[in-house]
Tab-separated table of C-alpha atoms in Angstrom:
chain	number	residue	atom	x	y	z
A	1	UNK	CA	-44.615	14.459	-16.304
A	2	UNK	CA	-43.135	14.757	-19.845
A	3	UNK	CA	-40.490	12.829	-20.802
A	4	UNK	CA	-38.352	15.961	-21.541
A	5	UNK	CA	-38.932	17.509	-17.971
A	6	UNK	CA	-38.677	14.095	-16.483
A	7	UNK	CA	-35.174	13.875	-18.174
A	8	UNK	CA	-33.822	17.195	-16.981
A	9	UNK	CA	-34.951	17.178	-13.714
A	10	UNK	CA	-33.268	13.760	-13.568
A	11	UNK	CA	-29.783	15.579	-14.758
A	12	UNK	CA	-29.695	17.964	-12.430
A	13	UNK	CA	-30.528	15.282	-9.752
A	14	UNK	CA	-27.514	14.255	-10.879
A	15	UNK	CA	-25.430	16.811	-11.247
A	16	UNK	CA	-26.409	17.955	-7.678
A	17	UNK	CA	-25.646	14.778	-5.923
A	18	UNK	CA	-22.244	14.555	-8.115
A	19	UNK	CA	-21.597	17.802	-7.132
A	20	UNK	CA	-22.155	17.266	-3.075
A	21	UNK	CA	-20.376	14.147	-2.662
A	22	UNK	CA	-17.315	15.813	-4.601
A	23	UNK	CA	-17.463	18.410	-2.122
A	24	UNK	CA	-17.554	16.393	0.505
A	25	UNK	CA	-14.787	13.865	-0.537
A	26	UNK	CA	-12.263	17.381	-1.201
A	27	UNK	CA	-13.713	18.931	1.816
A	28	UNK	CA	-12.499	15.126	3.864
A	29	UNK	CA	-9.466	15.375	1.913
A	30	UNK	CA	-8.188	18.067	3.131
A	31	UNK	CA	-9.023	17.626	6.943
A	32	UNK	CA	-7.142	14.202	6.750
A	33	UNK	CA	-4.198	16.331	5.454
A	34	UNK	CA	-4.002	18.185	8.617
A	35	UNK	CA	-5.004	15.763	11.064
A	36	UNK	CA	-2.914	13.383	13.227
A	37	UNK	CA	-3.173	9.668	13.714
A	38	UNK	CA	-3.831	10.151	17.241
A	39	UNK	CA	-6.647	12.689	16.846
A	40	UNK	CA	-8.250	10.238	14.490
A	41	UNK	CA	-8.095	7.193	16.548
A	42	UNK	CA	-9.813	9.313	19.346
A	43	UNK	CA	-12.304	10.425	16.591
A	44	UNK	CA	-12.990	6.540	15.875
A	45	UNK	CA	-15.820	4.723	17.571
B	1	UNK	CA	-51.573	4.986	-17.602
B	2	UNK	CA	-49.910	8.667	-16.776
B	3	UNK	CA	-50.631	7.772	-13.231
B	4	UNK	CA	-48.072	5.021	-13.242
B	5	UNK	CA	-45.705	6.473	-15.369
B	6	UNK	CA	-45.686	9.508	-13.358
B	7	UNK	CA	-45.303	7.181	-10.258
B	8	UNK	CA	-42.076	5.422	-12.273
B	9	UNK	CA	-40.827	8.549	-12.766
B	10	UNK	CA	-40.798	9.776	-9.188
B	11	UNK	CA	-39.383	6.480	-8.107
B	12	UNK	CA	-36.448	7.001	-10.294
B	13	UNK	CA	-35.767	10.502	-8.959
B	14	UNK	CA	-36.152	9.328	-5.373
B	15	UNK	CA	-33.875	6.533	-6.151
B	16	UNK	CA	-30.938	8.655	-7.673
B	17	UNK	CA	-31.812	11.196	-4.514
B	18	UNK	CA	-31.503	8.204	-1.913
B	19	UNK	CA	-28.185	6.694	-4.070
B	20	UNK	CA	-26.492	10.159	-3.073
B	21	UNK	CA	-27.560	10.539	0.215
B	22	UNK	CA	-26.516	7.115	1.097
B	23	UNK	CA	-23.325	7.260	-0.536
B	24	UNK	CA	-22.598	11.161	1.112
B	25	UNK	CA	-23.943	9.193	4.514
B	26	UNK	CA	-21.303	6.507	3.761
B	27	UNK	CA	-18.661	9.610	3.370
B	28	UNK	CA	-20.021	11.641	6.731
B	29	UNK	CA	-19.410	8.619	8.964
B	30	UNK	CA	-16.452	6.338	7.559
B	31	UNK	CA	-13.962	9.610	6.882
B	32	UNK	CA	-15.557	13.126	7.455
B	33	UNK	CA	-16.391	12.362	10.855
B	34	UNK	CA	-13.105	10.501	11.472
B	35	UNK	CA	-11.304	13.509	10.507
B	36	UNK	CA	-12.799	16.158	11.859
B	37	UNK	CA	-10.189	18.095	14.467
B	38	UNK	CA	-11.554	18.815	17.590
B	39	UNK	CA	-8.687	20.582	18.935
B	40	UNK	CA	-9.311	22.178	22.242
B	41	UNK	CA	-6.418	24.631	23.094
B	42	UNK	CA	-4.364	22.286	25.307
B	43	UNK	CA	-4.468	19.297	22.183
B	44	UNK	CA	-3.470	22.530	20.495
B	45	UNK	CA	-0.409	22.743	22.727
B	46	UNK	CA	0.622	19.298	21.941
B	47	UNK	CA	0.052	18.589	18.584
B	48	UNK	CA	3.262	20.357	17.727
B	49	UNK	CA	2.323	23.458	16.135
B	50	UNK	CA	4.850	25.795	15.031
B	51	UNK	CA	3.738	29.053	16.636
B	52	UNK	CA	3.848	27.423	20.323
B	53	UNK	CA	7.284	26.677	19.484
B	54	UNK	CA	9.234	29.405	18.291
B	55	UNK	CA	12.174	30.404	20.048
B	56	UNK	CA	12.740	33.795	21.697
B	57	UNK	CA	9.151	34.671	21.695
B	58	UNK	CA	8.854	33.806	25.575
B	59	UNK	CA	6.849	31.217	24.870
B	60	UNK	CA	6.058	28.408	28.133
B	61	UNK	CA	6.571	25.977	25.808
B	62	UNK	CA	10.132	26.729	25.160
B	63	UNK	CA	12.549	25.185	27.700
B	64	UNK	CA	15.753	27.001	27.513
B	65	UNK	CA	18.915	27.174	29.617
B	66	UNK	CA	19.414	31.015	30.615
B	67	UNK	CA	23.167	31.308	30.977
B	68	UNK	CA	24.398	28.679	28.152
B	69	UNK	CA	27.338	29.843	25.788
B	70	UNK	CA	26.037	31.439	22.142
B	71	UNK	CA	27.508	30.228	19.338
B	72	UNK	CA	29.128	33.076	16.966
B	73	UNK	CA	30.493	32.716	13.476
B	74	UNK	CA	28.825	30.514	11.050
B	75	UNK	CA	25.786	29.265	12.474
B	76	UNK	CA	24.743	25.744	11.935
B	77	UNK	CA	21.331	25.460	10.376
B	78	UNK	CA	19.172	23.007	12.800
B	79	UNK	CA	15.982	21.512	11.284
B	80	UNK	CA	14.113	17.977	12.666
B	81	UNK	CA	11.108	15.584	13.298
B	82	UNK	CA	8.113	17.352	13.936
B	83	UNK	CA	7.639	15.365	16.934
B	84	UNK	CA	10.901	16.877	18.628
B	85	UNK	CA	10.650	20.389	17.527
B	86	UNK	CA	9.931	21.343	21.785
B	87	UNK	CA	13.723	19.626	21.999
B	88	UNK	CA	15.496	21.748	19.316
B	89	UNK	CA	13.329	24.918	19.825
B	90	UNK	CA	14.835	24.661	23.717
B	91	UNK	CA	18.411	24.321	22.255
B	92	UNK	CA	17.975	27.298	19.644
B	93	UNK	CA	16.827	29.902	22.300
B	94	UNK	CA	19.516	28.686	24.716
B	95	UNK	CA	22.696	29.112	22.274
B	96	UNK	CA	21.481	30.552	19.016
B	97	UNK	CA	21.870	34.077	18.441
B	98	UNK	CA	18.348	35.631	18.604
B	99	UNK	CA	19.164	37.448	14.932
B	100	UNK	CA	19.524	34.134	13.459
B	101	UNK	CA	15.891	32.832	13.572
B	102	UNK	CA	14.062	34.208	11.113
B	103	UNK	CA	10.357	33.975	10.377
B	104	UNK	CA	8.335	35.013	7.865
B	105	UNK	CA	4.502	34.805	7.725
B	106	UNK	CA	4.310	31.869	10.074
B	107	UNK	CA	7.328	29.698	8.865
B	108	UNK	CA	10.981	30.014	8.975
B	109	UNK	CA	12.579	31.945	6.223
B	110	UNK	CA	15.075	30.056	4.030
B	111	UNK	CA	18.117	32.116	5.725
B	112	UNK	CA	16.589	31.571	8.850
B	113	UNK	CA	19.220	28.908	10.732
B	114	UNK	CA	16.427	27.203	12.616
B	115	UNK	CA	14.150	25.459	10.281
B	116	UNK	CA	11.095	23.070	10.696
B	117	UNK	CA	9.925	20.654	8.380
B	118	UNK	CA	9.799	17.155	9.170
B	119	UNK	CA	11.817	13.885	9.331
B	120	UNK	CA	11.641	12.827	5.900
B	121	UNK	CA	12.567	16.986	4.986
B	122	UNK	CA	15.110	17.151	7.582
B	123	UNK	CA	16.775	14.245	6.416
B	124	UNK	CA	16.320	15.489	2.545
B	125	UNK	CA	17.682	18.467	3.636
B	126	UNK	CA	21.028	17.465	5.440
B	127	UNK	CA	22.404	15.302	2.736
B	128	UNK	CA	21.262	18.260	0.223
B	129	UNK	CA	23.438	20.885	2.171
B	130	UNK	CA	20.497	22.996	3.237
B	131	UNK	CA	20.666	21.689	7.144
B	132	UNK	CA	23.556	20.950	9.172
B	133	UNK	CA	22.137	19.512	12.076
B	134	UNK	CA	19.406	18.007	12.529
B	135	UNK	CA	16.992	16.111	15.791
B	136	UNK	CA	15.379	13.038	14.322
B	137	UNK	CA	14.640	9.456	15.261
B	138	UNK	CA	16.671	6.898	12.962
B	139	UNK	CA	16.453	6.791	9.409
B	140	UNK	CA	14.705	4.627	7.197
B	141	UNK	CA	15.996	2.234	4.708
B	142	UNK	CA	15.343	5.107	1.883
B	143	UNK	CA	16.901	7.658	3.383
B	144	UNK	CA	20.165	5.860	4.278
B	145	UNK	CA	20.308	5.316	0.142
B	146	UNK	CA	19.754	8.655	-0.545
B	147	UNK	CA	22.332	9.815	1.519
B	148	UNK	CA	24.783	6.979	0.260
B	149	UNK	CA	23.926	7.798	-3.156
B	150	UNK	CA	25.169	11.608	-3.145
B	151	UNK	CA	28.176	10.147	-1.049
B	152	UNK	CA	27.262	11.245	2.400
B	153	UNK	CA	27.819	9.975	5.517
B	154	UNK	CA	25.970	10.516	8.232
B	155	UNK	CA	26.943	11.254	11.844
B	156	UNK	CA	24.091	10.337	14.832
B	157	UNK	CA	24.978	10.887	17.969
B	158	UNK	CA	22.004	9.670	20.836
B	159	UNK	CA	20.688	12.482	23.145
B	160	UNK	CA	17.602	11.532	24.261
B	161	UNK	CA	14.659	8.909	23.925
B	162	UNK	CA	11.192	8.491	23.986
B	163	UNK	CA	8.833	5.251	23.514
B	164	UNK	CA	7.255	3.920	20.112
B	165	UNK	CA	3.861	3.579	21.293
B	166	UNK	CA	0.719	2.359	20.157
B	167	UNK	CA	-2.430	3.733	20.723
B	168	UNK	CA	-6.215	2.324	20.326
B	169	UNK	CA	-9.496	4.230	20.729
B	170	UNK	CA	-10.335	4.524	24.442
B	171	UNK	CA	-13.200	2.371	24.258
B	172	UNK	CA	-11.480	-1.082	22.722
B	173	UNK	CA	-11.262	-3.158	25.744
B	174	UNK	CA	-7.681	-4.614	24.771
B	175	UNK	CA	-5.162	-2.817	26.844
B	176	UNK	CA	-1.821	-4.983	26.631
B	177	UNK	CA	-0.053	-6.483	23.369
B	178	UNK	CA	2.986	-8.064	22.257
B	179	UNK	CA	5.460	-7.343	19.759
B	180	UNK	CA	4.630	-10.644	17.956
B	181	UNK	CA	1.068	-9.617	18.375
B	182	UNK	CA	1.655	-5.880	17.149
B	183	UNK	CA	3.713	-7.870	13.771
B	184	UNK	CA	1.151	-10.127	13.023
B	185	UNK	CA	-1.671	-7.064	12.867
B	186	UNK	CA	0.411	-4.511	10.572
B	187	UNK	CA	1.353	-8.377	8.400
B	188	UNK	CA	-2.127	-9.331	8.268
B	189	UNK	CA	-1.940	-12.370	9.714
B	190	UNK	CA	-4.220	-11.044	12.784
B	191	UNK	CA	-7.552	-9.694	11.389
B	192	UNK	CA	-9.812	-9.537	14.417
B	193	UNK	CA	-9.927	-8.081	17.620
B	194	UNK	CA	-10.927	-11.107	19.268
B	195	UNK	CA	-7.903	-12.712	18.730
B	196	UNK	CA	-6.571	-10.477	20.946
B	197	UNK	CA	-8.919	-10.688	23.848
B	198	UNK	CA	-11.578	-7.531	22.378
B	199	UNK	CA	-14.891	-7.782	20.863
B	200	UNK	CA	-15.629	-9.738	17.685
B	201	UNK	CA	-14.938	-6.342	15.567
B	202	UNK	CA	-11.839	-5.980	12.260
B	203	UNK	CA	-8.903	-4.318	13.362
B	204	UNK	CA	-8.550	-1.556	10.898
B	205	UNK	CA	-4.408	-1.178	11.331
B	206	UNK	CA	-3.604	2.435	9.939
B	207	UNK	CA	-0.440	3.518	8.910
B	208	UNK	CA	1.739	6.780	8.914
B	209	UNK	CA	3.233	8.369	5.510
B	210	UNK	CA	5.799	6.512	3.895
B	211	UNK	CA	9.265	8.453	5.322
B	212	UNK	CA	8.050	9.845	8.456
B	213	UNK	CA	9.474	8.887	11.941
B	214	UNK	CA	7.506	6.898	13.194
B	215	UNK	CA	6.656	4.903	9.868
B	216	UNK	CA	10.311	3.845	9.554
B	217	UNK	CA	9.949	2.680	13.584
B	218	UNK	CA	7.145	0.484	12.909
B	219	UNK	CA	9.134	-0.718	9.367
B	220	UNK	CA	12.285	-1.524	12.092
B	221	UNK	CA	9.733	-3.802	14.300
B	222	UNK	CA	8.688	-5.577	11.670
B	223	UNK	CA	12.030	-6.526	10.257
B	224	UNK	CA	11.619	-8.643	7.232
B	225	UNK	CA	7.986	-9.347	7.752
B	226	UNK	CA	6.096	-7.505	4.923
B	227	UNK	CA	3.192	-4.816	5.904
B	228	UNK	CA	0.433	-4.806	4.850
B	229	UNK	CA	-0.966	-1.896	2.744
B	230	UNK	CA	-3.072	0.440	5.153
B	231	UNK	CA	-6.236	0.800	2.581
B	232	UNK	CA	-8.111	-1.637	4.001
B	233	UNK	CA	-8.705	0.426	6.929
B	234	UNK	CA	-12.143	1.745	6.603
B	235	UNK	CA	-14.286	-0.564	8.780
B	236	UNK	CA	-13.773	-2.067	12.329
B	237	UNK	CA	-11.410	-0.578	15.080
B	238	UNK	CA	-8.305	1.397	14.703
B	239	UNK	CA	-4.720	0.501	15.704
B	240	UNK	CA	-2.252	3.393	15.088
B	241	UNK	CA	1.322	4.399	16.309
B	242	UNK	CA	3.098	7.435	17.274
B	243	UNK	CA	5.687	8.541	19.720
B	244	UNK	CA	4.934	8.969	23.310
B	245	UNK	CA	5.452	12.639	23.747
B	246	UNK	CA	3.131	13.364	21.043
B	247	UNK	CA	0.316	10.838	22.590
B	248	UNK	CA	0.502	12.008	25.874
B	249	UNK	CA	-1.126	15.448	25.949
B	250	UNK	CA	-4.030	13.967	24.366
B	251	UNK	CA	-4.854	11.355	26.755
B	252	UNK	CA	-5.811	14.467	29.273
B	253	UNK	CA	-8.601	15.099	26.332
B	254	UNK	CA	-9.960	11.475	25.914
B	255	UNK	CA	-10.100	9.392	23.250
B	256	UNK	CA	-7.067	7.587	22.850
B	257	UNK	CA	-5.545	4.815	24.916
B	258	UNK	CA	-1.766	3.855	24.957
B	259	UNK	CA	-1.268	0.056	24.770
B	260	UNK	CA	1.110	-1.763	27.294
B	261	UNK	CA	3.577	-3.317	25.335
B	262	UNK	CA	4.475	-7.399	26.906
B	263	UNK	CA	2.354	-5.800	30.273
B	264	UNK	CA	5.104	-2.720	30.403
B	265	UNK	CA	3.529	0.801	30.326
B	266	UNK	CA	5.766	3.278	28.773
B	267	UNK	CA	7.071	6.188	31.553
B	268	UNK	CA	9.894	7.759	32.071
B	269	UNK	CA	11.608	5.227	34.103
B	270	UNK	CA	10.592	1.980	31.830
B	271	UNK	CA	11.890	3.909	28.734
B	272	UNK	CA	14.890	4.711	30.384
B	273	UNK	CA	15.644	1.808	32.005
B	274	UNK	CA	14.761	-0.230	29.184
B	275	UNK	CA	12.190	-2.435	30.402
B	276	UNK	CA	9.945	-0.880	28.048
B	277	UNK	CA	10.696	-2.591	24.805
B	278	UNK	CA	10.175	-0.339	22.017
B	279	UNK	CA	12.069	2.894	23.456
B	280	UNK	CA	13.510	4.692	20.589
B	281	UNK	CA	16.203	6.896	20.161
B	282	UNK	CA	16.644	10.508	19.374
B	283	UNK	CA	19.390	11.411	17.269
B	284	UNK	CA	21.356	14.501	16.297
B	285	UNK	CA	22.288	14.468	13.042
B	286	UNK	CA	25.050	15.867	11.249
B	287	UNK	CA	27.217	14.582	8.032
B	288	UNK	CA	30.601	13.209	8.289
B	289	UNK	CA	33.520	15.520	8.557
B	290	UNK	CA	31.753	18.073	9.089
B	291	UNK	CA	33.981	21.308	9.118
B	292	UNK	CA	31.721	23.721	11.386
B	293	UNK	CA	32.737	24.183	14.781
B	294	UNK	CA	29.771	25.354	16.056
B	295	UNK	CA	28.101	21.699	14.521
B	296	UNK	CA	30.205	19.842	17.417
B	297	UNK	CA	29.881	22.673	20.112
B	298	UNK	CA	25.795	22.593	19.497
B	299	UNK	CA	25.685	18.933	20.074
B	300	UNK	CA	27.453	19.224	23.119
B	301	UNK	CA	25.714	21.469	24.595
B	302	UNK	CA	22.672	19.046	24.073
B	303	UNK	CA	24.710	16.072	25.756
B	304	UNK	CA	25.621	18.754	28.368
B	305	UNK	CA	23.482	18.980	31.693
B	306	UNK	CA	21.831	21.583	30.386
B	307	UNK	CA	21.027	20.588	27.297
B	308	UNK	CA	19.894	17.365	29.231
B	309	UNK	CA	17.487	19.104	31.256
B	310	UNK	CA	15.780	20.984	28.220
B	311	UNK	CA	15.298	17.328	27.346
B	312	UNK	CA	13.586	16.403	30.275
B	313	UNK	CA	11.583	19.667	30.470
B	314	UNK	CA	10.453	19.110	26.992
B	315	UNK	CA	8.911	15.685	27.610
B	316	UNK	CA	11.530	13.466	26.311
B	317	UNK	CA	13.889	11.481	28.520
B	318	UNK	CA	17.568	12.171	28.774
B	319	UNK	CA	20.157	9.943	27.681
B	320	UNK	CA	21.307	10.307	31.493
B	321	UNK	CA	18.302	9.731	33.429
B	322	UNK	CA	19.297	7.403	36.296
């Protein structure tokens, strides 16, 4: 693989998996806004 | 040669692939998971939500008392603790002219004279002017200043109680605590469940927003004993805190266990006879000299048998239960 190619494909790796775990930490954010304490003790094993 | 620098180069992608996936893993199963509402319709029912409680829909969830006196003239604007909106939604729909509740798009409209925010709103709201009544436990340290501070004083009169509880997930084995015990986890002094008789697991102690009802109940246990901030609470098992009436319709669903509190279990009778420690009050709320009739002539009707039975109906316990 060239260097260049190797390089890109390794930024938008990147970008990718920044991109999914922001998601996921807004998309958690906002469920814990509208959940209750109880709800999420029952949730925690 | 290009062999092994290809097989560097794939290494390094796998690597960056495997650091997200691990850390999105890590996300899934220490929040995502923990916050995912699985609301079936009767957790639904309990967990307070506005359009179960809206007066003069005919909803069941509404407890009103048919042949009660309306108030006419000025009518007092009533607002409270999320927790207690059943309570005040039963008082609105048994003496509150039906034209005076107002609601727009799911929420009350500002003219509306029943509102519903929350404790720390409610409490915002009466020493602002915008509520003149309002059904909360006590209030915290905070909002006693705030009030002081724009010179207002603040009237509670009792009506009712229900129990400061604490609940665990249904699978921790511990089932009983103290009060010294309960101060020692939320101080940080008591780190482990097996202190307390569990398995050899953290207690993750988690906390309620700073303001809110039963926040300011768990600051009155502790009394001068600092707490101890609640973002440590990622691993191990959960300890949390709520009031009773909000608990108990989700113990039908699982899940959640209510700790006996020095071997008492918190019912009716133990709140209101007081064996259960932690009972707490509810309050109505109004400021000091006030000049609105109807203000006084609400909150009797709430001491009133009536309004004493909408208390009961609603879950809470009167302040005349024998």
């Amino acid at each position: 693989m060239k260097d260049k190619t190797f390089i890109i494909i390794l930024i938008l790796v990147t970008l990718a998996g920044i991109g999914i775990t922001t998601a996921l930490a807004i998309h958690g954010y906002r469920l814990w806004q509208n959940i209750s304490i109880v709800e999420m003790i029952a949730n925690w094993r | 040669m290009d062999k092994k620098k290809l097989v560097k180069q794939l290494l390094v992608i796998f690597l960056v692939v495997a650091l997200f996936a691990g850390m999105d893993l890590c996300i899934y199963h220490l929040f995502i998971k923990r916050v995912t509402s699985h609301h079936s319709p009767g957790m639904q029912k309990m967990s307070v939500e506005v359009k179960n409680y809206v007066p003069f829909t005919g909803s069941e969830n509404v407890f009103s008392a048919a042949d009660a006196t309306r108030l006419e003239g000025k009518i007092p604007v009533i607002d409270g603790a999320a927790a207690l909106l059943p309570m005040y939604a039963g008082f609105v729909e048994s003496i509150y002219p039906e034209s005076s509740v107002i609601l727009k798009g799911g929420s009350y409209a500002p003219e509306s004279a029943m509102h519903y925010t929350n404790t720390r709103g409610a409490y915002k709201d009466i020493v602002d002017g915008k509520a003149d009544i309002i059904i909360c436990a006590q209030p915290s340290d905070e909002q006693l200043k705030y009030a002081a501070d724009n010179g207002v004083e603040l009237e509670m009169v009792k009506i009712g109680s229900d129990a400061f509880v604490f609940i665990v997930n249904e699978t921790n084995p511990v089932s009983d605590i103290t009060i010294d015990q309960i101060r020692g986890i939320y101080s940080g002094k008591i780190k482990n469940w097996k202190e307390l008789g569990g398995k050899d697991i953290p207690i993750a102690a988690m906390h309620r927003n700073k303001g809110s009802g039963s926040q300011t109940a768990l600051e009155k246990l502790m009394g001068n004993e600092p707490i101890k901030p609640d973002y440590t609470t990622l691993f191990g098992s959960p300890i949390g805190f709520s009031f009773r009436y909000y608990v108990t319709g989700m113990l039908g669903e699982g899940g959640v266990k209510i700790l006996k509190i020095n071997g008492i279990e918190p019912t009716t009778q133990t709140i209101a006879d007081g064996s259960y420690p932690i009972a707490g009050g509810v309050y109505a709320i109004y400021r000091k000299g006030e000049t609105n009739e109807n203000v006084y002539k609400a909150v009797d009707f709430m001491l009133s048998p009536r309004g004493q039975k909408i208390i009961e109906q609603s879950g809470y316990i009167p302040v005349n239960v024998n």
